[in-house]
XYZ file of N, CA, C and O in Angstrom:
816
model
N 16.059 6.679 -3.307
C 15.289 5.792 -4.177
C 14.721 6.889 -5.206
O 14.199 7.814 -4.901
N 14.667 6.332 -6.484
C 14.060 7.107 -7.541
C 12.657 6.779 -7.811
O 12.075 5.698 -7.586
N 11.920 7.900 -8.265
C 10.600 7.554 -8.504
C 10.399 6.836 -9.817
O 11.237 6.509 -10.617
N 9.098 6.028 -9.909
C 8.965 5.088 -10.915
C 8.771 5.820 -12.179
O 8.437 6.924 -12.273
N 8.959 4.889 -13.349
C 8.820 5.543 -14.789
C 7.480 4.796 -15.238
O 6.910 3.944 -14.799
N 7.146 5.316 -16.431
C 5.759 4.913 -16.989
C 6.131 4.644 -18.516
O 7.068 4.812 -19.085
N 5.009 4.231 -19.236
C 4.942 4.445 -20.612
C 5.328 5.560 -21.190
O 4.829 6.719 -20.773
N 6.152 5.686 -22.320
C 6.563 6.943 -22.863
C 5.615 7.239 -24.062
O 5.071 6.327 -24.622
N 5.701 8.515 -24.545
C 4.909 8.966 -25.581
C 5.158 8.235 -26.905
O 4.146 7.978 -27.598
N 6.486 7.684 -27.143
C 6.662 6.978 -28.363
C 6.280 5.593 -28.290
O 6.702 4.712 -29.122
N 5.647 5.050 -27.107
C 5.195 3.679 -27.176
C 6.192 2.840 -26.286
O 5.949 1.863 -25.965
N 7.310 3.383 -26.006
C 8.332 2.650 -25.357
C 8.010 2.425 -23.891
O 7.075 3.207 -23.232
N 8.719 1.645 -23.134
C 8.267 1.383 -21.652
C 9.674 1.507 -20.881
O 10.679 1.030 -21.177
N 9.657 2.378 -19.925
C 10.685 2.458 -18.799
C 10.186 1.855 -17.580
O 9.113 2.220 -16.990
N 10.828 0.883 -17.064
C 10.303 -0.018 -16.037
C 9.799 1.004 -14.752
O 10.348 1.802 -14.310
N 8.587 0.830 -14.413
C 7.803 1.400 -13.290
C 8.202 0.600 -12.019
O 8.177 -0.666 -12.110
N 8.581 1.337 -11.140
C 8.958 0.653 -9.905
C 8.124 0.997 -8.650
O 7.579 1.990 -8.647
N 8.246 0.084 -7.649
C 7.383 0.282 -6.435
C 8.404 -0.102 -5.268
O 9.385 -0.928 -5.476
N 7.957 0.320 -4.051
C 8.686 -0.112 -3.018
C 8.726 -1.697 -2.613
O 7.712 -2.291 -2.858
N 9.956 -2.286 -2.037
C 9.918 -3.661 -1.852
C 9.165 -4.155 -0.819
O 8.689 -5.430 -0.673
N 8.529 -3.271 0.029
C 7.643 -3.805 1.035
C 6.333 -4.505 0.478
O 5.574 -5.109 1.189
N 5.904 -4.115 -0.718
C 4.851 -4.656 -1.491
C 4.988 -6.203 -1.375
O 4.068 -6.895 -1.674
N 6.233 -6.700 -1.408
C 6.566 -7.991 -1.442
C 7.124 -8.427 -0.132
O 6.574 -9.395 0.495
N 8.060 -7.889 0.411
C 8.674 -8.219 1.776
C 7.771 -8.283 2.955
O 7.911 -9.279 3.740
N 6.741 -7.549 2.998
C 5.730 -7.576 4.228
C 4.715 -8.687 3.847
O 4.011 -9.344 4.800
N 4.520 -8.968 2.556
C 3.533 -10.068 2.296
C 4.061 -11.435 2.732
O 3.372 -12.363 3.034
N 5.379 -11.594 2.689
C 5.996 -12.855 2.942
C 5.771 -13.475 4.244
O 5.156 -14.511 4.482
N 5.977 -12.727 5.346
C 5.705 -13.234 6.663
C 4.301 -13.566 6.986
O 3.796 -14.486 7.686
N 3.346 -12.588 6.338
C 1.994 -12.871 6.495
C 1.524 -14.039 5.831
O 0.831 -14.926 6.412
N 2.112 -14.294 4.678
C 1.819 -15.556 3.965
C 2.209 -16.664 4.650
O 1.614 -17.706 4.793
N 3.502 -16.806 5.212
C 4.001 -17.750 6.064
C 3.065 -18.110 7.207
O 2.693 -19.235 7.450
N 2.513 -16.951 7.909
C 1.716 -17.147 9.127
C 0.374 -17.855 8.811
O -0.106 -18.550 9.456
N -0.264 -17.355 7.635
C -1.619 -17.839 7.349
C -1.737 -18.991 6.500
O -2.610 -19.864 6.397
N -0.784 -19.314 5.686
C -0.640 -20.409 4.708
C 0.474 -21.321 4.865
O 0.354 -22.435 4.246
N 1.611 -20.907 5.278
C 2.620 -21.848 5.506
C 3.818 -21.466 4.507
O 3.624 -20.837 3.473
N 5.033 -21.619 4.897
C 6.217 -21.345 4.084
C 6.135 -21.997 2.652
O 6.492 -21.453 1.631
N 5.721 -23.186 2.678
C 5.830 -24.063 1.413
C 4.798 -23.241 0.362
O 5.134 -23.167 -0.869
N 3.597 -22.997 0.877
C 2.660 -22.255 0.018
C 3.042 -20.857 -0.414
O 2.912 -20.500 -1.623
N 3.821 -20.238 0.460
C 4.423 -18.873 0.049
C 5.434 -19.100 -0.903
O 5.422 -18.472 -1.942
N 6.305 -19.969 -0.711
C 7.323 -20.079 -1.875
C 6.746 -20.666 -3.248
O 7.281 -20.188 -4.202
N 5.775 -21.524 -3.053
C 5.208 -21.899 -4.323
C 4.397 -20.716 -5.090
O 4.356 -20.552 -6.313
N 3.839 -19.677 -4.332
C 3.249 -18.614 -4.944
C 4.282 -17.586 -5.304
O 4.201 -16.837 -6.500
N 5.476 -17.343 -4.590
C 6.439 -16.283 -4.856
C 7.340 -16.695 -6.040
O 7.816 -15.865 -6.820
N 7.651 -17.976 -5.977
C 8.829 -18.416 -6.998
C 8.345 -18.084 -8.545
O 9.317 -17.542 -9.277
N 7.170 -18.325 -9.110
C 6.825 -18.157 -10.288
C 6.966 -16.800 -10.834
O 7.178 -16.571 -12.144
N 6.940 -15.891 -10.024
C 7.001 -14.412 -10.439
C 8.405 -13.782 -10.042
O 8.526 -12.669 -9.923
N 9.271 -14.699 -9.528
C 10.733 -14.192 -9.343
C 10.999 -13.665 -7.940
O 12.034 -13.123 -7.782
N 10.270 -14.009 -6.970
C 10.412 -13.511 -5.634
C 10.835 -14.611 -4.693
O 10.565 -14.712 -3.538
N 11.754 -15.690 -5.090
C 12.265 -16.619 -4.277
C 13.704 -16.926 -4.824
O 13.844 -17.469 -5.810
N 14.608 -16.367 -4.067
C 14.720 -15.541 -2.846
C 13.892 -14.174 -2.913
O 13.691 -13.773 -4.015
N 13.703 -13.473 -1.697
C 13.097 -12.329 -1.757
C 14.043 -11.225 -2.031
O 15.169 -11.370 -2.039
N 13.328 -10.141 -2.580
C 14.325 -9.065 -2.911
C 14.797 -8.208 -1.674
O 14.399 -8.541 -0.548
N 15.836 -7.495 -1.967
C 16.439 -6.698 -0.904
C 15.655 -5.592 -0.417
O 14.557 -5.260 -0.961
N 15.937 -5.144 0.847
C 14.989 -4.134 1.442
C 15.244 -2.717 0.935
O 14.395 -1.817 1.198
N 16.316 -2.320 0.293
C 16.547 -0.913 -0.043
C 16.062 -0.545 -1.426
O 15.806 0.502 -1.623
N 16.320 -1.355 -2.427
C 16.079 -0.977 -3.902
C 14.651 -1.079 -4.215
O 13.900 -1.978 -3.805
N 14.152 -0.195 -4.983
C 12.867 -0.370 -5.710
C 12.883 -1.413 -6.552
O 13.847 -1.682 -7.014
N 11.601 -1.959 -6.894
C 11.548 -3.089 -7.685
C 10.548 -2.978 -8.676
O 9.572 -2.131 -8.643
N 10.630 -3.598 -9.866
C 9.670 -3.647 -11.012
C 8.246 -3.881 -10.487
O 8.107 -4.937 -9.761
N 7.315 -3.006 -10.682
C 5.982 -3.333 -10.222
C 5.152 -4.305 -10.882
O 4.267 -4.879 -10.386
N 5.677 -4.780 -12.062
C 4.837 -5.749 -12.822
C 4.802 -7.084 -12.089
O 3.800 -7.693 -11.968
N 5.892 -7.608 -11.667
C 5.810 -8.998 -10.889
C 5.101 -8.675 -9.583
O 4.738 -9.758 -9.133
N 5.277 -7.712 -9.091
C 4.688 -7.361 -7.773
C 3.203 -7.428 -7.931
O 2.371 -8.068 -7.070
N 2.624 -6.783 -9.143
C 1.159 -6.878 -9.281
C 0.786 -8.247 -9.565
O -0.299 -8.762 -9.135
N 1.497 -9.044 -10.346
C 1.395 -10.335 -10.667
C 1.251 -11.284 -9.396
O 0.522 -12.235 -9.158
N 2.129 -10.978 -8.433
C 2.090 -11.643 -7.053
C 0.859 -11.423 -6.359
O 0.181 -12.370 -5.827
N 0.324 -10.286 -6.230
C -0.902 -9.977 -5.478
C -2.021 -10.434 -6.144
O -2.859 -11.009 -5.390
N -1.959 -10.456 -7.479
C -3.179 -11.100 -8.232
C -3.169 -12.619 -7.934
O -4.249 -13.311 -7.718
N -2.023 -13.225 -7.954
C -1.799 -14.635 -7.823
C -2.281 -15.005 -6.414
O -2.970 -16.160 -6.247
N -2.090 -14.208 -5.397
C -2.531 -14.453 -4.102
C -4.041 -14.491 -4.065
O -4.621 -15.317 -3.332
N -4.625 -13.432 -4.756
C -6.134 -13.476 -4.606
C -6.726 -14.606 -5.326
O -7.876 -15.155 -4.927
N -6.140 -14.983 -6.483
C -6.627 -16.180 -7.195
C -6.382 -17.475 -6.511
O -7.272 -18.374 -6.437
N -5.110 -17.595 -5.889
C -4.827 -18.909 -5.399
C -5.235 -19.316 -3.902
O -5.512 -20.377 -3.528
N -5.519 -18.009 -3.167
C -5.872 -18.249 -1.759
C -7.094 -17.278 -1.514
O -6.894 -16.416 -0.540
N -8.151 -17.446 -2.194
C -9.388 -16.387 -2.048
C -9.952 -16.418 -0.592
O -10.316 -15.286 -0.266
N -9.707 -17.412 0.141
C -10.309 -17.614 1.369
C -9.405 -16.751 2.583
O -9.979 -16.321 3.469
N -8.207 -16.512 2.242
C -7.370 -15.951 3.248
C -6.596 -14.704 2.611
O -5.892 -14.055 3.247
N -6.842 -14.367 1.386
C -6.093 -13.355 0.731
C -6.291 -12.052 1.406
O -5.303 -11.284 1.549
N -7.486 -11.573 1.811
C -7.742 -10.501 2.340
C -6.840 -10.330 3.705
O -6.336 -9.159 4.006
N -6.907 -11.310 4.616
C -6.200 -11.291 5.734
C -4.763 -11.044 5.603
O -4.126 -10.398 6.296
N -4.252 -11.848 4.613
C -2.802 -11.786 4.189
C -2.394 -10.332 3.868
O -1.465 -9.607 4.319
N -3.229 -9.792 2.957
C -3.152 -8.463 2.294
C -3.150 -7.366 3.529
O -2.288 -6.387 3.655
N -3.882 -7.640 4.443
C -4.269 -6.634 5.557
C -3.102 -6.695 6.567
O -2.477 -5.653 6.975
N -2.694 -7.945 6.913
C -1.497 -8.170 7.697
C -0.046 -7.295 7.142
O 0.630 -6.691 7.894
N 0.006 -7.649 5.783
C 1.113 -7.077 5.068
C 1.125 -5.571 4.965
O 2.076 -4.844 5.115
N -0.218 -5.130 4.788
C -0.183 -3.494 4.871
C -0.100 -2.959 6.279
O 0.696 -1.898 6.259
N -0.478 -3.604 7.249
C -0.056 -3.057 8.657
C 1.430 -3.081 9.025
O 1.923 -2.138 9.401
N 2.079 -4.095 8.513
C 3.481 -4.264 8.674
C 4.152 -3.293 7.879
O 5.243 -2.791 8.161
N 3.714 -2.940 6.680
C 4.218 -1.963 5.799
C 4.258 -0.608 6.616
O 5.060 0.288 6.515
N 3.073 -0.328 7.109
C 2.868 0.894 7.881
C 3.868 0.927 9.165
O 4.545 2.011 9.261
N 4.066 -0.218 9.763
C 5.142 -0.241 10.896
C 6.550 0.069 10.280
O 7.291 0.637 10.940
N 6.837 -0.518 9.243
C 8.053 -0.259 8.511
C 8.403 1.186 8.347
O 9.366 1.716 8.601
N 7.296 1.872 7.783
C 7.335 3.207 7.510
C 7.631 3.958 8.722
O 8.420 5.011 8.771
N 6.868 3.697 9.712
C 7.026 4.388 11.050
C 8.515 4.235 11.720
O 8.999 5.256 12.252
N 8.933 2.879 11.484
C 10.343 2.719 12.081
C 11.483 3.265 11.291
O 12.532 3.517 11.742
N 11.275 3.520 9.929
C 12.362 3.748 9.206
C 12.330 5.078 8.185
O 13.339 5.605 7.781
N 11.034 5.515 8.046
C 10.867 6.631 7.023
C 10.349 7.717 7.665
O 10.616 8.902 7.015
N 9.705 7.888 8.715
C 9.166 9.034 9.408
C 10.099 9.411 10.657
O 10.151 8.620 11.643
N 10.795 10.520 10.616
C 11.594 10.886 11.746
C 10.881 10.869 13.009
O 9.730 11.229 13.065
N 11.559 10.391 14.141
C 10.898 10.450 15.357
C 10.406 11.650 15.947
O 9.327 11.767 16.615
N 11.148 12.628 15.570
C 10.683 14.136 16.018
C 9.408 14.372 15.332
O 8.443 15.067 15.914
N 9.257 14.120 13.927
C 8.032 14.380 13.276
C 6.979 13.470 13.990
O 5.742 14.068 13.828
N 7.128 12.284 14.222
C 6.029 11.442 14.833
C 5.503 12.160 16.175
O 4.371 12.263 16.315
N 6.549 12.568 16.994
C 6.189 13.167 18.267
C 5.310 14.330 17.994
O 4.296 14.595 18.714
N 5.804 15.142 17.038
C 4.834 16.455 16.739
C 3.485 15.997 16.298
O 2.468 16.610 16.811
N 3.248 15.041 15.337
C 2.078 14.679 15.017
C 1.117 14.088 16.019
O 0.018 14.567 16.076
N 1.653 13.360 16.856
C 1.030 12.782 18.046
C 0.521 13.888 19.131
O -0.478 13.569 19.772
N 1.236 14.910 19.052
C 0.897 15.979 20.003
C -0.135 17.043 19.647
O -0.745 17.635 20.323
N -0.322 16.907 18.238
C -1.365 17.812 17.525
C -2.815 17.065 17.679
O -3.043 15.981 17.513
N -3.861 18.091 17.546
C -5.181 17.523 17.384
C -5.260 16.816 15.961
O -4.445 17.309 15.114
N -6.134 15.985 15.876
C -6.395 15.245 14.617
C -6.437 16.205 13.463
O -6.033 16.070 12.317
N -7.151 17.250 13.685
C -7.644 18.180 12.620
C -6.336 18.888 12.022
O -6.313 19.276 10.822
N -5.313 19.047 12.857
C -3.996 19.497 12.401
C -3.017 18.574 11.848
O -2.296 18.627 10.824
N -3.105 17.331 12.584
C -2.167 16.297 12.109
C -2.488 15.549 10.827
O -1.639 15.189 10.096
N -3.640 15.516 10.577
C -4.150 14.773 9.433
C -3.541 15.473 8.077
O -3.075 14.546 7.299
N -3.778 16.723 8.073
C -3.181 17.321 6.630
C -1.665 17.122 6.494
O -1.199 16.951 5.502
N -0.963 17.230 7.711
C 0.401 17.203 7.813
C 0.881 15.734 7.264
O 1.751 15.549 6.469
N 0.059 14.623 7.902
C 0.434 13.327 7.466
C 0.069 13.043 5.993
O 0.709 12.471 5.259
N -1.147 13.672 5.647
C -1.393 13.464 4.272
C -0.440 13.981 3.295
O -0.097 13.460 2.144
N -0.022 14.959 3.406
C 1.168 15.718 2.707
C 2.355 14.783 2.462
O 2.986 14.639 1.666
N 2.747 14.243 3.865
C 4.011 13.428 3.682
C 3.488 12.027 2.951
O 4.503 11.696 2.268
N 2.430 11.489 3.182
C 2.126 10.345 2.223
C 2.128 10.554 0.780
O 2.731 9.884 -0.025
N 1.583 11.795 0.426
C 1.640 12.239 -0.977
C 3.014 12.459 -1.585
O 3.406 12.045 -2.666
N 3.874 12.902 -0.699
C 5.256 13.204 -1.095
C 5.885 11.877 -1.487
O 6.984 11.909 -2.110
N 5.651 10.749 -0.744
C 6.425 9.482 -0.959
C 5.463 8.499 -1.425
O 5.978 7.172 -1.162
N 4.370 8.784 -1.917
C 3.284 7.854 -2.268
C 3.635 6.699 -3.254
O 3.279 5.644 -3.323
N 4.733 7.165 -4.144
C 5.184 6.316 -5.289
C 5.835 5.081 -4.747
O 5.895 4.017 -5.290
N 6.226 5.098 -3.420
C 6.863 4.016 -2.821
C 5.878 2.651 -2.736
O 6.368 1.608 -2.559
N 4.695 3.004 -2.405
C 3.619 1.964 -2.494
C 2.570 2.059 -3.413
O 1.756 1.282 -3.412
N 2.653 3.103 -4.452
C 1.745 3.180 -5.405
C 2.320 2.948 -6.774
O 1.621 2.833 -7.749
N 3.710 2.695 -6.835
C 4.248 2.448 -8.100
C 3.832 3.617 -9.249
O 4.036 4.686 -8.839
N 3.470 3.265 -10.251
C 3.264 4.139 -11.435
C 1.896 4.864 -11.220
O 1.581 5.633 -12.129
N 1.148 4.345 -10.204
C -0.229 4.965 -10.071
C -0.012 6.449 -9.637
O 0.939 6.865 -9.051
N -1.160 7.235 -9.657
C -1.045 8.675 -9.374
C -1.975 8.895 -8.039
O -3.283 8.663 -8.092
N -1.234 9.354 -6.943
C -1.987 9.491 -5.721
C -2.193 10.868 -5.466
O -1.420 11.788 -5.456
N -3.508 11.170 -5.072
C -3.903 12.610 -4.638
C -4.745 12.473 -3.452
O -5.155 11.364 -3.160
N -5.165 13.595 -2.858
C -5.934 13.579 -1.694
C -6.836 14.808 -1.624
O -6.377 15.949 -2.060
N -7.902 14.751 -0.857
C -8.724 15.892 -0.641
C -9.547 15.615 0.774
O -9.588 14.572 1.160
N -9.876 16.753 1.337
C -10.690 16.734 2.484
C -9.859 16.588 3.656
O -8.630 16.208 3.694
N -10.460 16.999 4.816
C -9.807 16.797 6.047
C -10.417 15.806 6.930
O -9.750 15.156 7.873
N -11.673 15.575 6.902
C -12.302 14.518 7.737
C -13.648 14.304 7.211
O -14.705 14.958 7.530
N -13.818 13.267 6.460
C -12.719 12.279 6.020
C -11.685 12.837 5.146
O -12.027 13.744 4.297
N -10.561 12.262 5.066
C -9.476 12.412 4.213
C -9.654 11.279 3.037
O -9.823 10.130 3.447
N -9.784 11.723 1.861
C -9.990 10.798 0.706
C -8.935 10.838 -0.171
O -8.484 11.717 -0.840
N -8.062 9.578 -0.143
C -6.959 9.352 -1.112
C -7.440 8.712 -2.278
O -8.366 7.764 -2.376
N -7.085 9.277 -3.411
C -7.546 8.718 -4.850
C -6.177 8.193 -5.560
O -5.433 8.894 -5.604
N -6.224 6.898 -5.838
C -5.207 6.427 -6.558
C -5.665 5.953 -7.877
O -6.368 4.929 -8.127
N -5.184 6.712 -8.875
C -5.532 6.324 -10.263
C -4.450 5.443 -10.950
O -3.249 5.558 -10.552
N -4.888 4.579 -11.828
C -3.979 3.657 -12.451
C -3.146 2.795 -11.529
O -2.013 2.711 -11.710
N -3.840 2.472 -10.449
C -3.323 1.555 -9.597
C -2.881 0.406 -10.183
O -3.543 -0.422 -10.777
N -1.456 0.000 -10.170
C -0.949 -1.137 -10.817
C -1.246 -2.645 -10.195
O -1.163 -3.567 -10.754
N -1.715 -2.436 -8.951
C -1.900 -3.900 -8.153
C -3.045 -4.547 -8.630
O -3.101 -5.761 -8.946
N -4.356 -4.006 -8.600
C -5.588 -4.692 -9.163
C -5.640 -4.750 -10.661
O -5.104 -3.965 -11.241
N -6.370 -5.773 -11.080
C -6.627 -5.898 -12.563
C -8.132 -5.504 -12.720
O -8.978 -6.000 -11.977
N -8.263 -4.646 -13.669
C -9.637 -4.244 -14.142
C -10.616 -5.261 -14.240
O -10.335 -6.210 -15.148
N -11.782 -5.352 -13.570
C -12.765 -6.293 -13.723
C -12.582 -7.721 -13.030
O -13.380 -8.691 -13.232
N -11.562 -7.790 -12.120
C -11.173 -9.002 -11.465
C -12.075 -9.227 -10.317
O -12.210 -10.376 -9.909
N -12.940 -8.413 -9.755
C -13.610 -8.581 -8.574
C -14.859 -7.679 -8.575
O -14.873 -6.544 -9.052
N -15.928 -8.164 -7.856
C -17.154 -7.462 -7.602
C -17.022 -6.480 -6.317
O -17.754 -5.622 -6.108
N -15.984 -6.656 -5.623
C -15.664 -5.929 -4.308
C -14.190 -5.393 -4.446
O -13.492 -5.952 -5.057
N -13.953 -4.253 -3.628
C -12.630 -3.716 -3.668
C -11.695 -4.751 -3.084
O -12.099 -5.642 -2.219
N -10.511 -4.745 -3.547
C -9.437 -5.671 -3.206
C -7.980 -5.191 -2.632
O -7.247 -5.832 -2.325
N -8.055 -3.770 -2.609
C -6.721 -3.126 -2.267
C -6.598 -3.110 -0.665
O -6.469 -1.979 -0.040
N -6.553 -4.137 -0.256
C -6.526 -4.327 1.464
C -5.078 -3.906 1.937
O -4.956 -3.327 3.066
N -4.170 -4.166 1.039
C -2.753 -3.754 1.493
C -2.676 -2.280 1.733
O -2.256 -1.846 2.759
N -3.178 -1.535 0.593
C -2.972 -0.044 0.692
C -3.886 0.436 1.867
O -3.423 1.298 2.607
N -5.151 -0.050 1.985
C -6.077 0.346 3.015
C -5.417 0.182 4.396
O -5.332 1.044 5.493
N -4.952 -1.104 4.556
C -4.249 -1.376 6.044
C -3.105 -0.569 6.315
O -2.832 -0.015 7.364
N -2.250 -0.246 5.241
C -1.139 0.714 5.543
C -1.525 2.218 5.825
O -1.018 2.612 6.733
N -2.411 2.647 5.056
C -3.021 4.057 5.380
C -3.558 4.107 6.891
O -3.307 4.840 7.750
N -4.324 2.994 7.108
C -4.942 2.847 8.433
C -3.839 2.863 9.541
O -4.114 3.523 10.595
N -2.838 2.140 9.374
C -1.862 2.001 10.426
C -1.192 3.476 10.686
O -0.956 3.803 11.888
N -0.816 4.127 9.549
C -0.200 5.439 9.935
C -1.139 6.337 10.481
O -0.684 7.087 11.440
N -2.405 6.517 10.069
C -3.395 7.381 10.727
C -3.729 6.931 12.055
O -3.728 7.755 13.060
N -3.741 5.632 12.348
C -4.044 5.235 13.768
C -2.859 5.608 14.637
O -3.105 6.075 15.904
N -1.690 5.531 14.308
C -0.577 5.865 15.077
C -0.228 7.259 15.217
O 0.265 7.775 16.374
N -0.579 8.075 14.273
C -0.174 9.539 14.211
C -1.078 10.514 14.233
O -0.927 11.704 14.543
N -2.485 10.194 13.930
C -3.347 11.109 13.861
C -4.440 10.943 14.891
O -4.854 11.708 15.701
N -5.018 9.724 14.898
C -6.071 9.344 15.911
C -6.238 7.798 16.055
O -6.295 7.162 15.043
N -6.346 7.440 17.296
C -6.133 5.917 17.479
C -7.306 5.186 17.141
O -7.423 3.967 16.938
N -8.485 5.926 16.863
C -9.692 5.206 16.208
C -9.840 5.399 14.659
O -10.864 5.463 14.316
N -8.916 5.748 14.065
C -8.844 5.892 12.537
C -9.207 4.650 11.876
O -8.713 3.514 12.233
N -10.120 4.791 10.886
C -10.552 3.659 10.039
C -10.475 4.044 8.567
O -10.677 5.246 8.179
N -10.226 3.088 7.688
C -9.968 3.439 6.219
C -10.819 2.390 5.542
O -10.880 1.204 5.782
N -11.723 2.890 4.654
C -12.579 2.001 3.913
C -12.338 2.373 2.336
O -12.318 3.614 1.967
N -12.079 1.479 1.616
C -11.874 1.507 0.185
C -13.180 1.749 -0.443
O -14.021 0.658 -0.468
N -13.729 2.794 -0.911
C -15.019 3.077 -1.362
C -15.171 2.664 -2.861
O -16.290 2.366 -3.269
N -14.088 2.925 -3.531
C -14.182 2.526 -5.056
C -12.865 1.755 -5.321
O -11.820 2.038 -4.687
N -12.898 0.927 -6.321
C -11.668 0.176 -6.662
C -11.581 -0.135 -8.114
O -12.684 -0.567 -8.849
N -10.313 -0.042 -8.750
C -10.141 -0.430 -10.139
C -10.534 -1.749 -10.466
O -10.955 -2.133 -11.566
N -10.363 -2.613 -9.435
C -10.605 -4.170 -9.704
C -12.094 -4.340 -10.004
O -12.494 -5.234 -10.690
N -13.073 -3.260 -9.637
C -14.476 -3.540 -9.895
C -14.893 -2.795 -11.239
O -15.981 -2.719 -11.568
N -13.898 -2.072 -11.920
C -14.174 -1.315 -13.000
C -14.318 0.205 -12.711
O -14.529 0.969 -13.646
N -14.094 0.686 -11.563
C -14.055 2.054 -11.230
C -12.858 2.731 -11.868
O -11.873 2.212 -12.131
N -12.984 4.095 -12.029
C -12.001 4.863 -12.638
C -10.733 4.895 -11.796
O -9.603 5.213 -12.291
N -10.969 4.757 -10.298
C -9.802 4.937 -9.585
C -10.025 4.135 -8.153
O -11.189 3.971 -7.989
N -8.956 3.837 -7.476
C -9.188 3.418 -6.183
C -9.159 4.516 -5.253
O -8.435 5.532 -5.241
N -10.151 4.578 -4.366
C -10.467 5.553 -3.357
C -10.526 5.078 -1.827
O -11.355 4.034 -1.762
N -9.686 5.754 -0.999
C -9.763 5.283 0.320
C -10.152 6.434 1.215
O -9.516 7.491 1.161
N -11.212 6.182 1.885
C -11.772 7.229 3.002
C -11.119 7.100 4.216
O -11.409 5.879 4.925
N -10.526 7.968 4.913
C -9.870 7.863 6.200
C -10.797 8.664 7.294
O -10.957 10.078 7.074
N -11.269 8.047 8.215
C -12.282 8.856 9.144
C -11.743 8.295 10.576
O -11.126 7.289 10.821
N -12.288 9.147 11.666
C -11.899 8.774 12.991
C -13.143 9.256 13.720
O -13.866 10.260 13.454
N -13.291 8.922 14.953
C -14.222 9.336 15.921
C -13.875 10.478 16.817
O -12.625 10.345 17.185
């Protein structure tokens, strides 16, 4: 899979791309909480009925439009749907993207050693769920991920953080590979007007 592209200096645009799990894992969660008919009504206007394939990266713009439509159209259950989709995305990464030997090693290490190794792996492949956003990290406990120019939220759309899909994905990976009591809290969010989305990962 190739990395996403962005706005070019001459003002042209090369399609920025994001991993298909941003859509594929949202679908079963939507079916569970709202029903298939509601899901198809939400997905079709942005071009995701039928669903995209599982292997190719996809244009991040309709993905962002889908997540925003979910928050607008189903405000009472959008958080639960996004969290379920993020957890499922983490499960997909565990099943398909992180070698079993690597997982065994991380699970055998103390959290203080496993956390920086997993953090580096996430940063190396972050564009698969961050699109054209720029993902960095600092700290060991807590680990703080910073996602600048996150394409999913819209600036000023909410008074509270909305990136539950990202937070749940990070939490699933850290819970399974670093410490079973890992928790992720989005401390700042572009949706509230912050300069970046920040996710603090801690464990007891």
